[in-house]
Short mmCIF file of C-alpha atoms in Angstrom, two decimals:
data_model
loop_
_atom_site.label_atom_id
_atom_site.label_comp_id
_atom_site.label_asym_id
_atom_site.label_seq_id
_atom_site.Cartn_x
_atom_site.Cartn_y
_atom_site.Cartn_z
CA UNK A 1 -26.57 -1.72 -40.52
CA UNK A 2 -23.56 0.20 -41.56
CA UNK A 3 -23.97 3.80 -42.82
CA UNK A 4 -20.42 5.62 -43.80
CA UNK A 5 -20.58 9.28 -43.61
CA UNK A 6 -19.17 11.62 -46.16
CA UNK A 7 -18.65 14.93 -44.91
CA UNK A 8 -18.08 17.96 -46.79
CA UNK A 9 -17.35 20.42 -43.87
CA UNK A 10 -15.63 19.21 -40.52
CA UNK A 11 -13.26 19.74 -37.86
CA UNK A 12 -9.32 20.13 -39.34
CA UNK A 13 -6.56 21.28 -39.02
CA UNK A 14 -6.79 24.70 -40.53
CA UNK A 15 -10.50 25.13 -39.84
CA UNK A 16 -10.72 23.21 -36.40
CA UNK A 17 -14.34 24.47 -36.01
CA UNK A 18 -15.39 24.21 -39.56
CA UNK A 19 -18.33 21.78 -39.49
CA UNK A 20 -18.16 21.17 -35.99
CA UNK A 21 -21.90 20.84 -35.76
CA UNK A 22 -21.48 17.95 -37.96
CA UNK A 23 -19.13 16.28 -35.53
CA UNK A 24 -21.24 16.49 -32.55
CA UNK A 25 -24.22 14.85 -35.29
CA UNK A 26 -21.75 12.26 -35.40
CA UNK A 27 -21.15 11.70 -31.52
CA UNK A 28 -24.42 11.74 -31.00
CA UNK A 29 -25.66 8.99 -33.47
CA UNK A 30 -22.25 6.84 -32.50
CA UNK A 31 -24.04 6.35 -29.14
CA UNK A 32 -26.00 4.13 -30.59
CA UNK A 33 -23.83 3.00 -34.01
CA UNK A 34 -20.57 2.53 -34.97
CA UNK A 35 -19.80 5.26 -37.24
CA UNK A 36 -16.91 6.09 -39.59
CA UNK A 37 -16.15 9.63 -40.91
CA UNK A 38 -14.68 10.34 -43.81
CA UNK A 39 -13.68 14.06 -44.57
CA UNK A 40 -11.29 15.17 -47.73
CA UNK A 41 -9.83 18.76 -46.61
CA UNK A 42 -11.28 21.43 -48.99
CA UNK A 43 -8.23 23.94 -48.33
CA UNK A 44 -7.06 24.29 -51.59
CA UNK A 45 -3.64 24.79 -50.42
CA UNK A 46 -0.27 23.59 -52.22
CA UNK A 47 0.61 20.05 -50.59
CA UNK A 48 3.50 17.88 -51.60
CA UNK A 49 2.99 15.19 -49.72
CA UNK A 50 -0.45 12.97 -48.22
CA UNK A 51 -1.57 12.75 -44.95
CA UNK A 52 -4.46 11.02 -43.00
CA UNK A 53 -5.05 12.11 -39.77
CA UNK A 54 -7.52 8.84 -37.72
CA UNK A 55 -9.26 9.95 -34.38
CA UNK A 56 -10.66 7.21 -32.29
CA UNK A 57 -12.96 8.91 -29.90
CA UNK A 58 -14.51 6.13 -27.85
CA UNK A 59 -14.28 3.41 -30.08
CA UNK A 60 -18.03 3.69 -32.05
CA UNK A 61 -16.84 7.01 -33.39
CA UNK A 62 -14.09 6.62 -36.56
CA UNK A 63 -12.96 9.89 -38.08
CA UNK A 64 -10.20 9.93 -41.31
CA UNK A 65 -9.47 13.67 -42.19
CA UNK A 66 -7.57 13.71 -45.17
CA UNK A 67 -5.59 16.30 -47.01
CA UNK A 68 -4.31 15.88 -50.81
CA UNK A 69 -0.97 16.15 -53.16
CA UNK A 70 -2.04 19.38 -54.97
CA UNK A 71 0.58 21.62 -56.66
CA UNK A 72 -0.98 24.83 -57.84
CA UNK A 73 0.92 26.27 -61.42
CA UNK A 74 -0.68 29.99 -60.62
CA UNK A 75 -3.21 30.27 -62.94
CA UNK A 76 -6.65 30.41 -61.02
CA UNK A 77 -8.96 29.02 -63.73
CA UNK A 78 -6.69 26.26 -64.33
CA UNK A 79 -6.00 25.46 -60.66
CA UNK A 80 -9.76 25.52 -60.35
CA UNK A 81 -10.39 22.85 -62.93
CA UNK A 82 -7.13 20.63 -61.94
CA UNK A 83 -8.42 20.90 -58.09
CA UNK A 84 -11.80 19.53 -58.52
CA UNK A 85 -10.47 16.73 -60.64
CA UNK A 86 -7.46 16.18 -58.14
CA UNK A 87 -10.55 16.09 -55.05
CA UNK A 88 -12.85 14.00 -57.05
CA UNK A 89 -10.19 11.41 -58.21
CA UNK A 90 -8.01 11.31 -54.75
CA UNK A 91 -11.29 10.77 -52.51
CA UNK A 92 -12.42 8.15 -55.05
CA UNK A 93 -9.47 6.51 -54.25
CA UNK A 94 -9.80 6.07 -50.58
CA UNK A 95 -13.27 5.53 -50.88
CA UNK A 96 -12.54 2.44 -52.77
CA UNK A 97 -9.31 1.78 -50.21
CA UNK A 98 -11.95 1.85 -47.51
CA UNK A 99 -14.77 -0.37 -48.96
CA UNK A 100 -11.97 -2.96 -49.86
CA UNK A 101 -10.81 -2.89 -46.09
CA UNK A 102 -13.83 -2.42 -43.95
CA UNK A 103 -16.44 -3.63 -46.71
CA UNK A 104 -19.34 -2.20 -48.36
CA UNK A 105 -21.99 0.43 -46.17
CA UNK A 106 -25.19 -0.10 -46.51
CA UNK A 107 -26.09 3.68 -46.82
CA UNK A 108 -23.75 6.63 -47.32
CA UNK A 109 -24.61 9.53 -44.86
CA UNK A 110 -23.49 13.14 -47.06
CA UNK A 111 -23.59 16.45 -44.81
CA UNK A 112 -23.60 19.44 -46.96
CA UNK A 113 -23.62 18.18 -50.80
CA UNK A 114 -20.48 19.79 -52.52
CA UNK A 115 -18.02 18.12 -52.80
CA UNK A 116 -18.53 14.57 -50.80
CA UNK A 117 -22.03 14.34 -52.36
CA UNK A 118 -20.42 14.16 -56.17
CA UNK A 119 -18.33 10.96 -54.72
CA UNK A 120 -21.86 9.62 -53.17
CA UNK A 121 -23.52 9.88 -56.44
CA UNK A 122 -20.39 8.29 -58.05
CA UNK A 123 -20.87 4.94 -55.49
CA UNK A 124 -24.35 5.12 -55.82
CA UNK A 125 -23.84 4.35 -60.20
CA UNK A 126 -20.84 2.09 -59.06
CA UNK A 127 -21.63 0.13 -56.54
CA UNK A 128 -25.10 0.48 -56.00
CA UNK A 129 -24.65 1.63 -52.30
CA UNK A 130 -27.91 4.58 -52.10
CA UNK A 131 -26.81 8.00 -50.01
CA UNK A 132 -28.96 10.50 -48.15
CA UNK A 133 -28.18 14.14 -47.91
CA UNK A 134 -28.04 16.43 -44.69
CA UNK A 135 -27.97 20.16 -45.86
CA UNK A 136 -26.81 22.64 -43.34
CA UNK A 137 -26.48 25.83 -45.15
CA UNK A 138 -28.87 28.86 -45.59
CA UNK A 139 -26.81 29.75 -48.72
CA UNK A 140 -30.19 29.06 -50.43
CA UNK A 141 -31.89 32.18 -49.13
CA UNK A 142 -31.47 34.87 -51.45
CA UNK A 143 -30.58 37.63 -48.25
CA UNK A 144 -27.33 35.07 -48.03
CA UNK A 145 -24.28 37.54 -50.05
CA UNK A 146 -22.84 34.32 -51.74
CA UNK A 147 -26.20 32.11 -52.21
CA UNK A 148 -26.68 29.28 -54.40
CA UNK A 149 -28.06 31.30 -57.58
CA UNK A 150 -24.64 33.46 -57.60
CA UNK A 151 -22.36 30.27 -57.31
CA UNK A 152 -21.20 28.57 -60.50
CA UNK A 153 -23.03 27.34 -63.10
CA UNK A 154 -20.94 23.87 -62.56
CA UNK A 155 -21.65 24.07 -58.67
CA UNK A 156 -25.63 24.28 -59.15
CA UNK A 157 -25.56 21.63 -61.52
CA UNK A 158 -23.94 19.28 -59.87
CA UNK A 159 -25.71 20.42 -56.26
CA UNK A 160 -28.77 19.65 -58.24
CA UNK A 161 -27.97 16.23 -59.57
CA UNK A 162 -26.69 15.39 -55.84
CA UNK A 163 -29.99 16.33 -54.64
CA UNK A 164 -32.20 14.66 -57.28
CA UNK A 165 -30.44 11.08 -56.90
CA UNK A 166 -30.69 11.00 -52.91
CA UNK A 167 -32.99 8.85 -51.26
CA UNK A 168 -33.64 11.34 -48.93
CA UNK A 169 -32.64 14.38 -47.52
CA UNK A 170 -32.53 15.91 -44.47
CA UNK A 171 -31.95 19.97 -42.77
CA UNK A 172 -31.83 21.19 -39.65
CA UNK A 173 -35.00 23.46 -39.84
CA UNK A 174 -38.48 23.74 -41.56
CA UNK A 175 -37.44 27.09 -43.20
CA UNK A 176 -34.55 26.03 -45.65
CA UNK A 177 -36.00 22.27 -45.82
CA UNK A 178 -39.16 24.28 -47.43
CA UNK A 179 -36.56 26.21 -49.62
CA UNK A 180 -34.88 23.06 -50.75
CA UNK A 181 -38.45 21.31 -51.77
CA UNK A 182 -39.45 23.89 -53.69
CA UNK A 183 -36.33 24.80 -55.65
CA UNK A 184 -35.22 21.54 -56.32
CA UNK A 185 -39.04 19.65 -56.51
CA UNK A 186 -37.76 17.10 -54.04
CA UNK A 187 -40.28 15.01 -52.86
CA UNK A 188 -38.70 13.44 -49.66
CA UNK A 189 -37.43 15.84 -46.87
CA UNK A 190 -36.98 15.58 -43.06
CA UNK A 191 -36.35 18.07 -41.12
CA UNK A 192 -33.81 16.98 -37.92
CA UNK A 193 -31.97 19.83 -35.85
CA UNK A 194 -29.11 20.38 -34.95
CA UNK A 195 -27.77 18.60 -31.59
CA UNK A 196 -26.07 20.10 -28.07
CA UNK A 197 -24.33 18.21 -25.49
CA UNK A 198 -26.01 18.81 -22.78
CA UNK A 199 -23.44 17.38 -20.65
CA UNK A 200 -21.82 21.09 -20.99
CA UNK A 201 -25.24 23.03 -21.46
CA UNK A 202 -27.55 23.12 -18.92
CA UNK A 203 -29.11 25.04 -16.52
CA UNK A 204 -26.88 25.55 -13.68
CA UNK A 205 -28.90 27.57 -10.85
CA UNK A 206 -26.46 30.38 -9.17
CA UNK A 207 -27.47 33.85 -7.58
CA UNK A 208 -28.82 36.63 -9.45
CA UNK A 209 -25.98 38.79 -11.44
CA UNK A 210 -25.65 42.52 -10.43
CA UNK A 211 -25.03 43.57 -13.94
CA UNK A 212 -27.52 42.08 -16.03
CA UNK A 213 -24.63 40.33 -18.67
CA UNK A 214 -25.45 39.88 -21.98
CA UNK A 215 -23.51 37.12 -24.13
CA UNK A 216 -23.10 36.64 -27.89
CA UNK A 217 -20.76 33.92 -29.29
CA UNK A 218 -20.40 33.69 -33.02
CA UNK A 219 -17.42 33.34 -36.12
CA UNK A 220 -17.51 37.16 -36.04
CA UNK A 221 -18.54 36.92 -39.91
CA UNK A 222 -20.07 40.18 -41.16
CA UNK A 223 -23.65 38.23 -41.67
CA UNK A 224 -23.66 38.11 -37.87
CA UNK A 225 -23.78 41.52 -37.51
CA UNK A 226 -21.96 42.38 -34.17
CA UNK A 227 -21.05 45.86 -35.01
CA UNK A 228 -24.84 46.78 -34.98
CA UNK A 229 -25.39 44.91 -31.28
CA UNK A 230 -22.36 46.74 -30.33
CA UNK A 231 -24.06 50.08 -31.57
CA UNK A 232 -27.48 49.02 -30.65
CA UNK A 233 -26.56 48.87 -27.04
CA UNK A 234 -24.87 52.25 -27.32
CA UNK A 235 -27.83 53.71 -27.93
CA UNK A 236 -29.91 52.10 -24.61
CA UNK A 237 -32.49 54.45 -23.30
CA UNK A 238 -30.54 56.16 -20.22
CA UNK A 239 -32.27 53.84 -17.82
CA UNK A 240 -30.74 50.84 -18.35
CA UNK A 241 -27.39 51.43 -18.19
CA UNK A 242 -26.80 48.35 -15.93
CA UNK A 243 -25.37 45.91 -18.35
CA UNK A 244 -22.39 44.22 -19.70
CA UNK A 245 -21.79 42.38 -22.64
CA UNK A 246 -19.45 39.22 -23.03
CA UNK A 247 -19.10 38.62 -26.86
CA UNK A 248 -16.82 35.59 -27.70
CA UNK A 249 -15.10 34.56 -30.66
CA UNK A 250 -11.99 35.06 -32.91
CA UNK A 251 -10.20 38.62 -32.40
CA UNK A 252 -11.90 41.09 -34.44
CA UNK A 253 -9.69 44.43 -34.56
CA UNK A 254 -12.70 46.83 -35.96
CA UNK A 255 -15.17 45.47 -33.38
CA UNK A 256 -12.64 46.16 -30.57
CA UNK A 257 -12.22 49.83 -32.48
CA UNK A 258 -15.54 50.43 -32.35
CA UNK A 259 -16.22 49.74 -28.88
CA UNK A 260 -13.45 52.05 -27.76
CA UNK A 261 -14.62 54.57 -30.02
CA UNK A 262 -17.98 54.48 -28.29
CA UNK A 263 -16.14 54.15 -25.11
CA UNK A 264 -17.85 51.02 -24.01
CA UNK A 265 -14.60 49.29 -23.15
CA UNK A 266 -16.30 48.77 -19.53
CA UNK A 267 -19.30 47.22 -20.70
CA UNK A 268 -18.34 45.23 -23.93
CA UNK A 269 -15.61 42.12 -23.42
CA UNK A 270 -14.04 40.36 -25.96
CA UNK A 271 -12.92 36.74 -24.71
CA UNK A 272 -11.79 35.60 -27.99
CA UNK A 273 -12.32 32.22 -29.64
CA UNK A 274 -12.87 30.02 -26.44
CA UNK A 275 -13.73 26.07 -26.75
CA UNK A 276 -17.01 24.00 -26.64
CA UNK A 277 -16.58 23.82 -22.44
CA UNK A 278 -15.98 27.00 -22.16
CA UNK A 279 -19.02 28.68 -24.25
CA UNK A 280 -20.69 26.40 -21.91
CA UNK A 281 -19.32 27.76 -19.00
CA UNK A 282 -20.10 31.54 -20.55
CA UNK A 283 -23.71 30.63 -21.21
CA UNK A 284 -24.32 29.35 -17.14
CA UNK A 285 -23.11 32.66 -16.43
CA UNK A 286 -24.82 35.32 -18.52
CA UNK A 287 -28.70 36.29 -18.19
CA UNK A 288 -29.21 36.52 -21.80
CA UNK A 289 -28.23 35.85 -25.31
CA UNK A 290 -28.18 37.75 -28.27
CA UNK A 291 -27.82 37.02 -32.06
CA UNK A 292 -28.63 39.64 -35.04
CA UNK A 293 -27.65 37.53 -37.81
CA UNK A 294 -28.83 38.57 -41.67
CA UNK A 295 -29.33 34.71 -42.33
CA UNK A 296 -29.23 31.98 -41.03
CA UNK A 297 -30.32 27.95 -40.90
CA UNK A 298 -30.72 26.67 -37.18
CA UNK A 299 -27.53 27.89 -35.45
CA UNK A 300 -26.45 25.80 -32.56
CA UNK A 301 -25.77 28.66 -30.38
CA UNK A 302 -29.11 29.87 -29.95
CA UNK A 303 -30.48 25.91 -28.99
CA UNK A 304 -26.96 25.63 -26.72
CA UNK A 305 -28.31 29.04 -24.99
CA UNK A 306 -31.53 27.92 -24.81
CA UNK A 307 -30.19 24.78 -23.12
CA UNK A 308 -28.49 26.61 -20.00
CA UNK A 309 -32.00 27.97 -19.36
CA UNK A 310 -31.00 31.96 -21.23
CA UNK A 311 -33.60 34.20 -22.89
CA UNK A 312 -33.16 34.74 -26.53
CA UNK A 313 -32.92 37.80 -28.71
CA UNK A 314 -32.80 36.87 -32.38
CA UNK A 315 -32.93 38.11 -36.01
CA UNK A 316 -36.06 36.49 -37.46
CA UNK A 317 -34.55 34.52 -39.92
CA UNK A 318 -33.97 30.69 -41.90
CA UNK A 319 -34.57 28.21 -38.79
CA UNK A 320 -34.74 30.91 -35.71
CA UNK A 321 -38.52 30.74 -35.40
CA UNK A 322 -38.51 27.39 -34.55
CA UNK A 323 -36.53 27.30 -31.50
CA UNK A 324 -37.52 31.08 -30.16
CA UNK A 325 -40.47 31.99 -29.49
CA UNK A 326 -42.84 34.50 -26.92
CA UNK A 327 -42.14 31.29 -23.89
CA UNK A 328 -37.89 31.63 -24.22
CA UNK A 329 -37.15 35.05 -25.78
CA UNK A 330 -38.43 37.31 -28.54
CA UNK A 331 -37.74 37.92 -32.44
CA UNK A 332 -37.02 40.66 -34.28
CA UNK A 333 -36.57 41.65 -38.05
CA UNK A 334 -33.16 41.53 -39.25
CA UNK A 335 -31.28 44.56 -39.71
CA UNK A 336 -33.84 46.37 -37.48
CA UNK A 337 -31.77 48.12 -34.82
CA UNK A 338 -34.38 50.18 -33.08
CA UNK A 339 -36.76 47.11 -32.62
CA UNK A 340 -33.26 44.91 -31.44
CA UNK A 341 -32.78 47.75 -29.05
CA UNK A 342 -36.78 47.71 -28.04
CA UNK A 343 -35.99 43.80 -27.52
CA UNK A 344 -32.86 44.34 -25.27
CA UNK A 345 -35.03 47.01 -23.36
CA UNK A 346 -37.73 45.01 -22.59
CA UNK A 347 -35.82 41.38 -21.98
CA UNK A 348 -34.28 43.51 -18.76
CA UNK A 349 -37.60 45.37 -17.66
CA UNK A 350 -39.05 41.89 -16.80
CA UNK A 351 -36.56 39.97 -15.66
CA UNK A 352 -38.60 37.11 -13.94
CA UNK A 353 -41.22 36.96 -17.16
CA UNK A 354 -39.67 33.55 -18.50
CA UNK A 355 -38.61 30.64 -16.70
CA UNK A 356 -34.75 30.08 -16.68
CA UNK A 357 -35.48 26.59 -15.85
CA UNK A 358 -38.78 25.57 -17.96
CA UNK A 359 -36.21 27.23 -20.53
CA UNK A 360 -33.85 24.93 -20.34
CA UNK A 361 -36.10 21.75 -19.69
CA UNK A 362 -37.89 22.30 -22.36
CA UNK A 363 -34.85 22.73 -25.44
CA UNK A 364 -33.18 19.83 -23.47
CA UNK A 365 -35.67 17.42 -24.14
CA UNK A 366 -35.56 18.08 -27.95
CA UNK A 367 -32.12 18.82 -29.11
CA UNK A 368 -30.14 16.20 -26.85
CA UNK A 369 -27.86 13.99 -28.30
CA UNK A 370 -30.32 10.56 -27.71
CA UNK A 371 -33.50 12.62 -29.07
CA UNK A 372 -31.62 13.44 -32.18
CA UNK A 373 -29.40 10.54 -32.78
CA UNK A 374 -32.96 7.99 -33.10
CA UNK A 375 -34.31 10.53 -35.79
CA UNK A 376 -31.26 9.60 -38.23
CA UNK A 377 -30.91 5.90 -37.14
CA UNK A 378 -34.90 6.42 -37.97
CA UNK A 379 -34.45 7.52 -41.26
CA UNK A 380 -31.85 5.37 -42.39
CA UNK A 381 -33.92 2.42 -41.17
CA UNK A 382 -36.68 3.48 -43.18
CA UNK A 383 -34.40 4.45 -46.39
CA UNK A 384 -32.81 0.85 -45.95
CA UNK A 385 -36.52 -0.71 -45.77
CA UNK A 386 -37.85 0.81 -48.86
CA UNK A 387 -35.27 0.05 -50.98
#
């Protein structure tokens, strides 16, 4: 069997964590397949000149990240029409470069559907070769500020057709799977989460901190919120004052102005955007995580912290629900800072209510890589089998 994944959003060089979720999809299922990534560099940037950038990982694992000859003339609607074409017509190209070299998949693998998924339906009326769909975004909840029903008219038409000519498609949680059913009437849907390596995350047993430390690691977007933790934990009750807060990711001026305007620079840390290892190592050291975001889908963070055996406080939203519940943290309604603040209060009143390590144990055993990797070699052998 030989599936070739199309990926819309991965690692690159200007957005090295863009779609890195994706990438560890891929390591995962390579464990067990040879698979070959290809991902076209959405930048829209002016390039002169191709490039093609190969990373052989271990050897099962094949990843060409390409970026495009584009030449923008300055006129935005124009640029926007000539850019899609120039995409389209370029990663045609080395699609057909590729088949002729490595011969024809079996099964093309899309994550996220614009733009790889508009080459997948192109193969799929060319050649034949059928394509499933793994959809990662929550950008089809309505609380999400640039959702599918204020894109284009030309993006959710062709999102639609994508969706409508895939054998199957997959998302990382119940919630926006759901979504996707009912707003596109698809008919076959799995639902497959998103993955952690728990060679890095894992419970690692160490002696009590004396400051209970709170840890939030996100892209520092405005959905996620972090100037209402930050003020949320301003205004603990006066008893618990013994905390800290670690929040990691890029440099965010206004958050760092805000927490020296509340004069919390003793008890809020900024470590800036750390790697993979190191959010690991972050995780193994904190006593609890925390996450407000407005939407979301599954976010990896939250199963990574569930991993190293930390409770969870969470926004109630998209995918959430299904990895936190009363046994590993507790939920609250997004944008509610008085019951994220009740949350906070209570997760350090009774410290020894959940089990670090039943924690752990128990998000281990569904989100590793060999759990998740056999639920897509699953569905592709049963895609392959019906024909």
């Amino acid at each position: 069997m030989k599936v070739l994944w199309l990926a819309s959003w991965y690692p690159d060089e200007f957005e090295p964590t863009n779609g890195d979720f994706v990438r560890r999809h891929a390591k995962a299922v390579s464990q067990f397949m040879d698979v070959d990534v290809i991902h076209v560099v959405q930048a829209g940037k002016d390039f002169t000149t191709l490039s093609e950038v190969e990373v052989d990982n271990d050897g099962s694992l094949r990843e060409f990240i390409h970026y495009f000859a584009f030449k923008k003339t300055g006129m935005a609607w124009l640029d926007k029409i000539r850019y899609n074409k120039t995409y389209l017509s370029y990663y045609t190209k080395i699609l057909h470069e590729y088949i002729k070299e490595k011969g024809k998949p079996d099964l093309i693998h899309v994550h996220v559907p614009m733009k790889a998924g508009m080459v997948a339906l192109r193969f799929l009326k060319l050649s034949n070769i059928p394509y499933i769909v793994s959809e990662h975004s929550s950008l089809y909840l309505e609380t999400a500020k640039d959702n599918f029903y204020n894109r284009s008219f030309y993006f959710r038409r062709q999102t639609k057709r994508i969706f409508k000519h895939a054998a199957l498609v997959t998302n990382v949680s119940s919630a926006i799977g759901k979504v996707l059913e009912d707003m596109f009437g698809l008919k076959n849907v799995r639902i497959i989460p998103n993955v952690v390596d728990t060679n890095y995350f894992y419970f690692k047993p160490r002696q009590p901190n004396k400051v209970f430390r709170w840890l939030h690691v996100s892209t520092m977007y405005p959905l996620k919120n972090v100037d209402k933790i930050i003020r949320a934990f301003n205004e603990l009750p006066p008893i618990k004052k013994e905390w800290e807060l670690i929040i990691c990711g890029p440099v965010n001026k206004e958050y760092e102005q805000l927490v020296k305007q509340l004069q919390l620079q003793s008890k809020i840390k900024f470590t800036g955007e750390i790697s993979y290892e190191q959010v690991a190592a972050e995780m193994q050291k904190a006593d609890a995580f925390i996450l407000f975001s407005r939407h979301e889908n599954f976010p990896c963070v939250v199963i990574e912290a569930l991993c190293c055996g930390l409770r969870v406080v969470a926004s109630n939203v998209g995918g959430i629900p299904e990895a936190v519940n009363e046994t590993n943290g507790i939920l609250v309604e997004p944008e509610n800072v008085s019951a994220l603040q009740n949350a906070i209060t209570t997760i350090m009143q009774y410290p020894t209510k959940y089990s670090n390590k039943n924690i752990s144990e128990a998000a281990i055993s569904k989100y590793n890589y060999q759990v998740i990797a056999k639920q897509f070699i699953a569905a592709y052998d049963d895609v392959l089998r019906m024909g």
